[in-house]
PDB file of C-alpha atoms and ligand atoms in Angstrom:
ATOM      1  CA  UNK A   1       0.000   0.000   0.000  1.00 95.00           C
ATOM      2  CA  UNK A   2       2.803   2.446   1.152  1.00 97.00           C
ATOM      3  CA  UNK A   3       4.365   1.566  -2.227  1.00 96.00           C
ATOM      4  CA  UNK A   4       1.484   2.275  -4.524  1.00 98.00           C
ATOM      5  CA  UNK A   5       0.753   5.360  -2.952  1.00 98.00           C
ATOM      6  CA  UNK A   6       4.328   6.957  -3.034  1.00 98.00           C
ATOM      7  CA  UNK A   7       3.726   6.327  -6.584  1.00 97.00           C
ATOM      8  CA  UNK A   8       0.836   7.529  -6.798  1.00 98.00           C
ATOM      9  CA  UNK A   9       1.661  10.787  -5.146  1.00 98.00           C
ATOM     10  CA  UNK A  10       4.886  10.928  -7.659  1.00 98.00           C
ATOM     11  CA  UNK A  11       2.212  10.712 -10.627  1.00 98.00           C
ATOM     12  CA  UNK A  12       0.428  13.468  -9.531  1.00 98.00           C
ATOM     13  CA  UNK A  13       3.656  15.441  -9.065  1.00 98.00           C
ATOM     14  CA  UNK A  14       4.836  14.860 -12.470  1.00 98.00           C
ATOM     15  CA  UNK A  15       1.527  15.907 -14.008  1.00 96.00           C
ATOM     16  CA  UNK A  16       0.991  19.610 -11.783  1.00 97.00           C
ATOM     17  CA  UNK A  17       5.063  19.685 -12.949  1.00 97.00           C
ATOM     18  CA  UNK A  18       4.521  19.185 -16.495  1.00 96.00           C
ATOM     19  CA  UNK A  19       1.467  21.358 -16.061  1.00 94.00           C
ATOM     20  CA  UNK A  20       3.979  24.142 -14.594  1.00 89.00           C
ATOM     21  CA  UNK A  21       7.175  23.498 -16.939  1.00 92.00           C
ATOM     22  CA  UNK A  22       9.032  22.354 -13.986  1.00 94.00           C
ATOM     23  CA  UNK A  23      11.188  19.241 -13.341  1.00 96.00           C
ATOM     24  CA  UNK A  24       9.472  17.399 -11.255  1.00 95.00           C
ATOM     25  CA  UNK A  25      13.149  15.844  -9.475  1.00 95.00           C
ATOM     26  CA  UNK A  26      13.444  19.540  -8.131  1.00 96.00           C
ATOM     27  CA  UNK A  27      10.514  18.266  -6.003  1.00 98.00           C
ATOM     28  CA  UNK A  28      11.948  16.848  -2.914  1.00 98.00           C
ATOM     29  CA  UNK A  29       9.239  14.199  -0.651  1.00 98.00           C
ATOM     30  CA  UNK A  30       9.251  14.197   2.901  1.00 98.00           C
ATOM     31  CA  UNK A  31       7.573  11.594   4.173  1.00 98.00           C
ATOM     32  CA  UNK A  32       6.427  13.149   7.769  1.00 98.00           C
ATOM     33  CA  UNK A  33       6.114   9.866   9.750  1.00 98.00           C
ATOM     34  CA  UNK A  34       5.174  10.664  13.034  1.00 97.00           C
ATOM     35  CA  UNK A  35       3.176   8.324  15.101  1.00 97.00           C
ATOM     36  CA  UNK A  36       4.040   5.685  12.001  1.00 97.00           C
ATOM     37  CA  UNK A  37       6.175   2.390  12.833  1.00 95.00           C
ATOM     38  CA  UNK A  38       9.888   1.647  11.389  1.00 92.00           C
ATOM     39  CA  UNK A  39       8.312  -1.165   9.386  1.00 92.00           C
ATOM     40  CA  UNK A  40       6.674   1.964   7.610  1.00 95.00           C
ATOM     41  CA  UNK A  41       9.184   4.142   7.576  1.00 94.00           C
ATOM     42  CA  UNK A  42      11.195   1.143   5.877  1.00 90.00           C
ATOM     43  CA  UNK A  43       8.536   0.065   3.201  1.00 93.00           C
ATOM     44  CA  UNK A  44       8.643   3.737   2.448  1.00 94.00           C
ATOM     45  CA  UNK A  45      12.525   4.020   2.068  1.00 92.00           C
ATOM     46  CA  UNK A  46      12.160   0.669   0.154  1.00 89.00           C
ATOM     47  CA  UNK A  47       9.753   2.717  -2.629  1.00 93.00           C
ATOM     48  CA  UNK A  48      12.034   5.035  -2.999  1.00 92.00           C
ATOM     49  CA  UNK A  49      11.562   7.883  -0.223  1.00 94.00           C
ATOM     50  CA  UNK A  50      14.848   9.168   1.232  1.00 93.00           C
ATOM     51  CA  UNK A  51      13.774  11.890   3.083  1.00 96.00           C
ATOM     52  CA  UNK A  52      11.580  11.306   6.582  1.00 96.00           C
ATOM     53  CA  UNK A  53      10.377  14.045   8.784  1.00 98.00           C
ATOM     54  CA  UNK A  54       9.319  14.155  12.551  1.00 98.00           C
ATOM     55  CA  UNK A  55       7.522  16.482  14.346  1.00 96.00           C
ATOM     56  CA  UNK A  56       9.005  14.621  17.788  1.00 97.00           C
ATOM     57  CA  UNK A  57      12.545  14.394  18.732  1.00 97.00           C
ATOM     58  CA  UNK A  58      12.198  11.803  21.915  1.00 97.00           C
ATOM     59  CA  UNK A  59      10.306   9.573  18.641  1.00 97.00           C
ATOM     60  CA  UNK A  60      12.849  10.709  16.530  1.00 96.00           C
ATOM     61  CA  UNK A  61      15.538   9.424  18.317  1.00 94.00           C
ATOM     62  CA  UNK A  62      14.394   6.254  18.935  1.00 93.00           C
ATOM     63  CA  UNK A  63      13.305   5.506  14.895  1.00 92.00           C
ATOM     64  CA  UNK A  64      16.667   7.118  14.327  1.00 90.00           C
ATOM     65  CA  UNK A  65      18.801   4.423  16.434  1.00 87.00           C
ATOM     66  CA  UNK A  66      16.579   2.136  15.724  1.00 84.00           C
ATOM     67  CA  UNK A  67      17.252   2.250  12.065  1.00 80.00           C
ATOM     68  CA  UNK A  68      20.640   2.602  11.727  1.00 68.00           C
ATOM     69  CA  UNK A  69      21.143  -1.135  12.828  1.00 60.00           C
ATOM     70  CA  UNK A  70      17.803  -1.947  10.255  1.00 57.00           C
ATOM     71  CA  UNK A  71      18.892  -3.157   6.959  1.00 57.00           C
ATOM     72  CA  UNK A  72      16.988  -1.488   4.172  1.00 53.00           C
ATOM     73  CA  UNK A  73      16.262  -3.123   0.760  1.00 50.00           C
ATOM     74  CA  UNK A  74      16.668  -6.992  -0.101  1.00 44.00           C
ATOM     75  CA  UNK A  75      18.357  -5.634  -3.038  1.00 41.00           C
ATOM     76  CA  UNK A  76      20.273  -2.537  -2.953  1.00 43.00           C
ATOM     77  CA  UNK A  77      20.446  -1.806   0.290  1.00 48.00           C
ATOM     78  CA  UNK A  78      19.964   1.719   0.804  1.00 56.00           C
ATOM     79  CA  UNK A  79      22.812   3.403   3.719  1.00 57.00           C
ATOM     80  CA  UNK A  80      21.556   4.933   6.511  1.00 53.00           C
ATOM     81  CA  UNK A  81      23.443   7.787   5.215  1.00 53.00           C
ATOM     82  CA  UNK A  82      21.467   8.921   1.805  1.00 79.00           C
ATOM     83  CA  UNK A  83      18.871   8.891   4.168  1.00 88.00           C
ATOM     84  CA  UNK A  84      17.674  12.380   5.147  1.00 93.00           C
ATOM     85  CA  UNK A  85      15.748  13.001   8.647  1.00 95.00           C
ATOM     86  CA  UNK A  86      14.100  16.090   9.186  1.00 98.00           C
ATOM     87  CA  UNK A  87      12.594  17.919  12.145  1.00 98.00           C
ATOM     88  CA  UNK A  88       9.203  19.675  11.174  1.00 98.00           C
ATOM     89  CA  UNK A  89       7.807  20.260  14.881  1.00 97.00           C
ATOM     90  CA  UNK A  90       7.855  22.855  17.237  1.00 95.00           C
ATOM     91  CA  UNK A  91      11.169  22.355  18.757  1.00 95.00           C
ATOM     92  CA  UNK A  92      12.212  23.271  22.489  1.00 95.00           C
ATOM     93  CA  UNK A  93      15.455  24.672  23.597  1.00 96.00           C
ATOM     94  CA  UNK A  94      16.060  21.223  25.972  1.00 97.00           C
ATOM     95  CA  UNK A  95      15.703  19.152  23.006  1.00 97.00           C
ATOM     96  CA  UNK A  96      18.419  21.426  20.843  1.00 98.00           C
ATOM     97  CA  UNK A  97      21.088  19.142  21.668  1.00 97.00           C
ATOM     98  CA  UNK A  98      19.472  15.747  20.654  1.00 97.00           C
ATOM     99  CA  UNK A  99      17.861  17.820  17.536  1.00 97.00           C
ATOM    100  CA  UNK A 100      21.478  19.126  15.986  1.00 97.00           C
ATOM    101  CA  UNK A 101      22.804  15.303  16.775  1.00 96.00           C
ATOM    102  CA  UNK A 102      19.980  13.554  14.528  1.00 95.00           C
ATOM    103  CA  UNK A 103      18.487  15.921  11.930  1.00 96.00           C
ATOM    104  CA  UNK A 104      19.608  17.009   8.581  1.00 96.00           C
ATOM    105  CA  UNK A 105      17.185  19.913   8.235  1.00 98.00           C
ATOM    106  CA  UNK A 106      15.356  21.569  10.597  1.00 98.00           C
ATOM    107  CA  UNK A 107      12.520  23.339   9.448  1.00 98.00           C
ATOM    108  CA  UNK A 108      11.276  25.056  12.568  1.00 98.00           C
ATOM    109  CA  UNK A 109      13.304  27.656  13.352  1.00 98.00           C
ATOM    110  CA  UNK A 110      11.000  30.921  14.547  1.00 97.00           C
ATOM    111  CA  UNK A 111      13.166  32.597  17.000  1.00 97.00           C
ATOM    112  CA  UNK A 112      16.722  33.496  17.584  1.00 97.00           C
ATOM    113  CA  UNK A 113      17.463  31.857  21.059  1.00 97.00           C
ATOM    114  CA  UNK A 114      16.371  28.453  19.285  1.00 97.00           C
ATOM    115  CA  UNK A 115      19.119  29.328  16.628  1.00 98.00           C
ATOM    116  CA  UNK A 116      21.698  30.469  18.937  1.00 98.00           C
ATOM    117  CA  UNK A 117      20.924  27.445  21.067  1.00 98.00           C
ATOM    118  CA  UNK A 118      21.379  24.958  17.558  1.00 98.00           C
ATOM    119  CA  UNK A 119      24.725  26.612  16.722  1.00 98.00           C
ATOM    120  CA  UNK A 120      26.654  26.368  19.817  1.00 98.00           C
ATOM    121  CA  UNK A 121      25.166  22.827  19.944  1.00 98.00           C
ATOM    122  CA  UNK A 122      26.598  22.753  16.158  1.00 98.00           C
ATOM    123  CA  UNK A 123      29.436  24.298  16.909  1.00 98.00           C
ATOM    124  CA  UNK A 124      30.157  21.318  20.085  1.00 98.00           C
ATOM    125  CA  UNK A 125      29.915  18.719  17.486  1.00 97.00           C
ATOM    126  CA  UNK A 126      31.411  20.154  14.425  1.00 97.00           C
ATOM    127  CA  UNK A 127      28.885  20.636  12.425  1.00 97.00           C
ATOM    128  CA  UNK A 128      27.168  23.165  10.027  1.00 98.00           C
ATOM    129  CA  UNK A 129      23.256  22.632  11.226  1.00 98.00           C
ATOM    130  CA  UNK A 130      20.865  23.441   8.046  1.00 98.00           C
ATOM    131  CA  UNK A 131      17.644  25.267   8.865  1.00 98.00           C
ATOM    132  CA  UNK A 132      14.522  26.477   7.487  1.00 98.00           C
ATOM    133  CA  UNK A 133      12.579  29.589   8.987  1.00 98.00           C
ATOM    134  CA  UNK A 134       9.278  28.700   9.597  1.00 98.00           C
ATOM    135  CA  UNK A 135       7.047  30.805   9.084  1.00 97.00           C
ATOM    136  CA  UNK A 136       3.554  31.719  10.240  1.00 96.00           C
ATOM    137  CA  UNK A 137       1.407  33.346   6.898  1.00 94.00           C
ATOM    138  CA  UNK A 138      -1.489  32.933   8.420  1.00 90.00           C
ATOM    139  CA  UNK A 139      -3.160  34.123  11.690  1.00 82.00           C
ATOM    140  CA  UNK A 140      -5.286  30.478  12.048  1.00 76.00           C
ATOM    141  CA  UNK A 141      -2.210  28.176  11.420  1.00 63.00           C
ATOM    142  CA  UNK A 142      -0.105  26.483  13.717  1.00 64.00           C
ATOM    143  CA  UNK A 143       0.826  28.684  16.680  1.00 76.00           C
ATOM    144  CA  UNK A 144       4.334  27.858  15.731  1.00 89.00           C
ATOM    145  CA  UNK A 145       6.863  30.401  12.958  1.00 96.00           C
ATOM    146  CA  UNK A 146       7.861  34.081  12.690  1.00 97.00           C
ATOM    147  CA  UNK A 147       5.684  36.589  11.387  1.00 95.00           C
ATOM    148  CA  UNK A 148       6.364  37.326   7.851  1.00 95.00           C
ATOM    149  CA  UNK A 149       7.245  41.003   8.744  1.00 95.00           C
ATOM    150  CA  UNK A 150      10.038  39.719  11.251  1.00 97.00           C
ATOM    151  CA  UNK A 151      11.711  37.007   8.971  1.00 97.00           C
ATOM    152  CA  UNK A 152      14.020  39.106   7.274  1.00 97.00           C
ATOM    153  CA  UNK A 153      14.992  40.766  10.759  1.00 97.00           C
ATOM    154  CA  UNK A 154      15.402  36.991  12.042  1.00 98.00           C
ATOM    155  CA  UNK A 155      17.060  35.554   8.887  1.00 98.00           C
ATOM    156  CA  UNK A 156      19.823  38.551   8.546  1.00 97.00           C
ATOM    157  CA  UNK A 157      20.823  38.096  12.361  1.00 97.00           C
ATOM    158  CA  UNK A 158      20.857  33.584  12.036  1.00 98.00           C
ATOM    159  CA  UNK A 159      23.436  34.558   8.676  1.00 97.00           C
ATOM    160  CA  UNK A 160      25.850  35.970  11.832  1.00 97.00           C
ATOM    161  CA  UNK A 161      26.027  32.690  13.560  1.00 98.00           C
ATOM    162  CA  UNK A 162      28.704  30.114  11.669  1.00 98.00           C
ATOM    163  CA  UNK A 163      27.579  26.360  12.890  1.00 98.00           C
ATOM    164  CA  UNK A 164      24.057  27.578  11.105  1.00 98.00           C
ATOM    165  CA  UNK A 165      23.562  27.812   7.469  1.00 98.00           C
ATOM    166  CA  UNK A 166      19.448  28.508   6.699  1.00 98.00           C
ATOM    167  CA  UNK A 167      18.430  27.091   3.361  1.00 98.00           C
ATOM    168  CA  UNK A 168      15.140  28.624   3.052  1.00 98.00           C
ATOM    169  CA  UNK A 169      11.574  28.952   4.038  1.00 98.00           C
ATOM    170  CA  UNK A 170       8.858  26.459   5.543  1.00 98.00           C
ATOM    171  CA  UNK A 171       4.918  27.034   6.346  1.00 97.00           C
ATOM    172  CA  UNK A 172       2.213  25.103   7.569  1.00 95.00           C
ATOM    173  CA  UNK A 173      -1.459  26.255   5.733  1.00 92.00           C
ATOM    174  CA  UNK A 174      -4.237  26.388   7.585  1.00 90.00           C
ATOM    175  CA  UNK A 175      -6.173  23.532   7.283  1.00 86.00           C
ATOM    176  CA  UNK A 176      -9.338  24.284   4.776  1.00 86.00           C
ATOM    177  CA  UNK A 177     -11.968  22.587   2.916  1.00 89.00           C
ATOM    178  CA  UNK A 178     -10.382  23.366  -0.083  1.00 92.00           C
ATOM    179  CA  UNK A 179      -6.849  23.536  -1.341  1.00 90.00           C
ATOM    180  CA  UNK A 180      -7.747  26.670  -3.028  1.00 93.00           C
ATOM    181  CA  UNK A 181      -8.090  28.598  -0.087  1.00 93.00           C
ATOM    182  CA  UNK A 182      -4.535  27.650   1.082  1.00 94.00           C
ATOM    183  CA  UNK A 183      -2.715  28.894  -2.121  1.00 96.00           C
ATOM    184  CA  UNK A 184      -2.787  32.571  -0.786  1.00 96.00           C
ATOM    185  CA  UNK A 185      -0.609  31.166   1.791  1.00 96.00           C
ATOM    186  CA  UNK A 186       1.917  29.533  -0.027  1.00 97.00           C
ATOM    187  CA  UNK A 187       2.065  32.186  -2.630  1.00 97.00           C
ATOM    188  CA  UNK A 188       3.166  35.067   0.779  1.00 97.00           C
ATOM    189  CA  UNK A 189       5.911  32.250   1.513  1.00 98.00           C
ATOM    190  CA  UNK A 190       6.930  32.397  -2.314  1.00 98.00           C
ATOM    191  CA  UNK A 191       7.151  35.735  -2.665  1.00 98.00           C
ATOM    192  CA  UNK A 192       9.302  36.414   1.061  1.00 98.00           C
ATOM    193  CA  UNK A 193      11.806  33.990   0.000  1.00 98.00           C
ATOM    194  CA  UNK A 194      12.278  36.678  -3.498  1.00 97.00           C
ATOM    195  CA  UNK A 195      12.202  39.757  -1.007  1.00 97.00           C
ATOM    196  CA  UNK A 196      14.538  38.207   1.487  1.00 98.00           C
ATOM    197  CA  UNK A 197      16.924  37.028  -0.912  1.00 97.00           C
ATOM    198  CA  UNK A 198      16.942  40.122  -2.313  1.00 96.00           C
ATOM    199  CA  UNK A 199      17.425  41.871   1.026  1.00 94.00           C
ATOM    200  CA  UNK A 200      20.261  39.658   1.939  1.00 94.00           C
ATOM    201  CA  UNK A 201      23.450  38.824   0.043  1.00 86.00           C
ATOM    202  CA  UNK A 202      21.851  34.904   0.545  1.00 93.00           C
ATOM    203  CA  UNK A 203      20.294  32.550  -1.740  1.00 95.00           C
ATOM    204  CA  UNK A 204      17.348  30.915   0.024  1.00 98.00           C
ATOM    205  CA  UNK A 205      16.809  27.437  -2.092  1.00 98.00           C
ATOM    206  CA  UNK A 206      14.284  25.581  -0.429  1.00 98.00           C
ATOM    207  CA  UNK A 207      10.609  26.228   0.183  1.00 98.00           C
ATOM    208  CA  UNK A 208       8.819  23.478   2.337  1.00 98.00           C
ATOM    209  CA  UNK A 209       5.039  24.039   1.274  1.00 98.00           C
ATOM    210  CA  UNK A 210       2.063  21.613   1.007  1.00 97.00           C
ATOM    211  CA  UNK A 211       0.980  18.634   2.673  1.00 97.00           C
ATOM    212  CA  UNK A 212      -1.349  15.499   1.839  1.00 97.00           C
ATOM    213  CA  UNK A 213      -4.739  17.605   1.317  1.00 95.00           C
ATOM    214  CA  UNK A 214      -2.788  21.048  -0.616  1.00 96.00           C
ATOM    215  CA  UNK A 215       0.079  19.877  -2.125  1.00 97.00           C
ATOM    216  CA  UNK A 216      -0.489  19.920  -5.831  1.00 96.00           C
ATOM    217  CA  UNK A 217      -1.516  24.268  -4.966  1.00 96.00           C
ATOM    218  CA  UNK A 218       1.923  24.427  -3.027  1.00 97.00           C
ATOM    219  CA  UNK A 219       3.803  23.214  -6.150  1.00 97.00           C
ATOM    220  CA  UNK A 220       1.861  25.584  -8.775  1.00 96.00           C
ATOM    221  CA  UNK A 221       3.505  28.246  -6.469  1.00 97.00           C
ATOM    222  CA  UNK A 222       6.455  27.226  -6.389  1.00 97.00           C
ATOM    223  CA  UNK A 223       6.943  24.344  -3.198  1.00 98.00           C
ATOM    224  CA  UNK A 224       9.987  22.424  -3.904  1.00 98.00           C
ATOM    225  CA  UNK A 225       9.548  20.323  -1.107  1.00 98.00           C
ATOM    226  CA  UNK A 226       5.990  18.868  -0.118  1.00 98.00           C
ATOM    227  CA  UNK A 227       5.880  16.722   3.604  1.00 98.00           C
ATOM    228  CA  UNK A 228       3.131  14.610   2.910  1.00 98.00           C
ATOM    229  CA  UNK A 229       1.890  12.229   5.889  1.00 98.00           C
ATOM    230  CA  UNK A 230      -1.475  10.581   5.454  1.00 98.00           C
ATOM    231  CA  UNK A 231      -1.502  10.104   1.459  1.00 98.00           C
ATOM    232  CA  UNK A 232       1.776   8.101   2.191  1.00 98.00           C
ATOM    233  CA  UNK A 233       0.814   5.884   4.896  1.00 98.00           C
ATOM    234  CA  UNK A 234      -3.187   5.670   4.846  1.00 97.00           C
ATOM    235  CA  UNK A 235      -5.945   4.311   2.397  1.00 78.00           C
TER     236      UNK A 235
HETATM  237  C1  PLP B   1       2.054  15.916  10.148  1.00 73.77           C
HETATM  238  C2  PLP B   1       2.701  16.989   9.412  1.00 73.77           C
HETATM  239  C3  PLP B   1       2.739  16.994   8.005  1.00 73.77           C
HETATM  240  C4  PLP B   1       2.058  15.944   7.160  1.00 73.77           C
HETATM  241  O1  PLP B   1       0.682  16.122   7.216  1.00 73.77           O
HETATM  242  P1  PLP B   1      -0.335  15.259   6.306  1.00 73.77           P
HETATM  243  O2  PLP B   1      -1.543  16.109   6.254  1.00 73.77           O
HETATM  244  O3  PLP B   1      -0.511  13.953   7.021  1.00 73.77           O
HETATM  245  O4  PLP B   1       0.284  15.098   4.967  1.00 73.77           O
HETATM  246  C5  PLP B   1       3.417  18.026   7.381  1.00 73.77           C
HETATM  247  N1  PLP B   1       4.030  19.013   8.082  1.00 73.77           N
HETATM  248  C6  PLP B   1       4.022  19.043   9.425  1.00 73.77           C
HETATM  249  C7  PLP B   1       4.709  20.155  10.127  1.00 73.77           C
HETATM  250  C8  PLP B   1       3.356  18.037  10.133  1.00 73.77           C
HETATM  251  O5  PLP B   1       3.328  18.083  11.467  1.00 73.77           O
END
């Protein structure tokens, strides 16, 4: 089942892509697997997913150590390595440490005492932390992200600290009957990357927009990187 519907989601990727004259390998898949088992996360990684996001870090951690020991793929096998985890929850300051340890790309970061917490935890271990800014576009979303007016103020002072490196922007819609009414969202998102990377002498790259139910809306403007829970692992 897991299989048929990463495949099915890649379908409908390729046809809003060819739709939109974009490639549709410029469209990275998080699988957000959150309350899911390893056995799922595996069948995913098995179909082809390589990148697996959790809103947890205590669940993180355990799927994480868990996995490293799991071999993946009769044939093939794929390394724990090419495997990407990322961290799309709220994240607190006492879980920083663990966070840096595990994930590849955090795409939480709304404040600067998280990211001055992440780089000197980065800085402990060696290691250049990626980040997104997430932020809020819309007053009913998740309680969680910066303001749009204060992401530019936040992005230019995260640039200053050298164990971070922020690779773009991440938003969660509100959640709506209709994927129509979240495009307004995801085209604010869009369009603060362009002012910010204007602003700054930084190239944002990444924008992590759309989910199972608005997805297909994030891409038409201009998601490179959908986290998609349910229509990977229900139905
Ligand atoms: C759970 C979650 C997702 C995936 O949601 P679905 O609607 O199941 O696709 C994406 N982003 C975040 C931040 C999440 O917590």
């Amino acid at each position: 089942m897991i299989r048929e519907n990463i495949l099915k989601i890649k379908e409908r990727i390729s046809s809003i892509c060819s739709k939109s004259n974009r490639d549709s390998d410029s469209i990275a898949i998080v699988a957000v697997s959150k309350g899911r088992s390893i056995q799922q996360i595996k069948e995913a990684i098995e179909a082809g997913i390589i990148d697996i996001g959790e809103n947890r870090v205590q669940e993180a951690l355990l799927k994480y150590n868990d996995m490293r020991y799991l071999p993946v793929g009769q044939a093939g096998a794929i390394s724990d390595k090419q495997i990407k985890w990322h961290m799309v929850g709220h994240l607190q300051t006492n879980k920083v440490k663990d966070a840096v340890r595990i994930f590849d790309l955090i795409q939480s970061v709304d404040s600067i005492h998280l990211a001055s917490e992440m780089d000197k935890q980065a800085a402990k271990i060696n290691k250049i932390q990626e980040i997104l800014v997430e932020v809020k576009t819309s007053p009913e979303a998740a309680k969680s992200g910066v303001l749009a007016q204060e992401a530019a103020g936040l992005i230019k002072t995260i640039l200053e600290l050298k164990n971070i490196r922020v690779r773009g922007l991440m938003t969660i819609a509100p959640i709506v009957d209709d994927p129509e009414k979240a495009r307004p969202y995801f085209r604010i998102l869009r369009e603060l990357k362009e002012q910010i990377n204007q602003l700054t002498n930084h190239q944002l790259t990444i924008l992590s927009m759309g989910m199972t139910d608005d997805f297909e809306a994030a891409i038409e403007e201009g998601s490179n990187m959908v986290r998609v829970g349910r229509a990977i692992f229900e139905g």
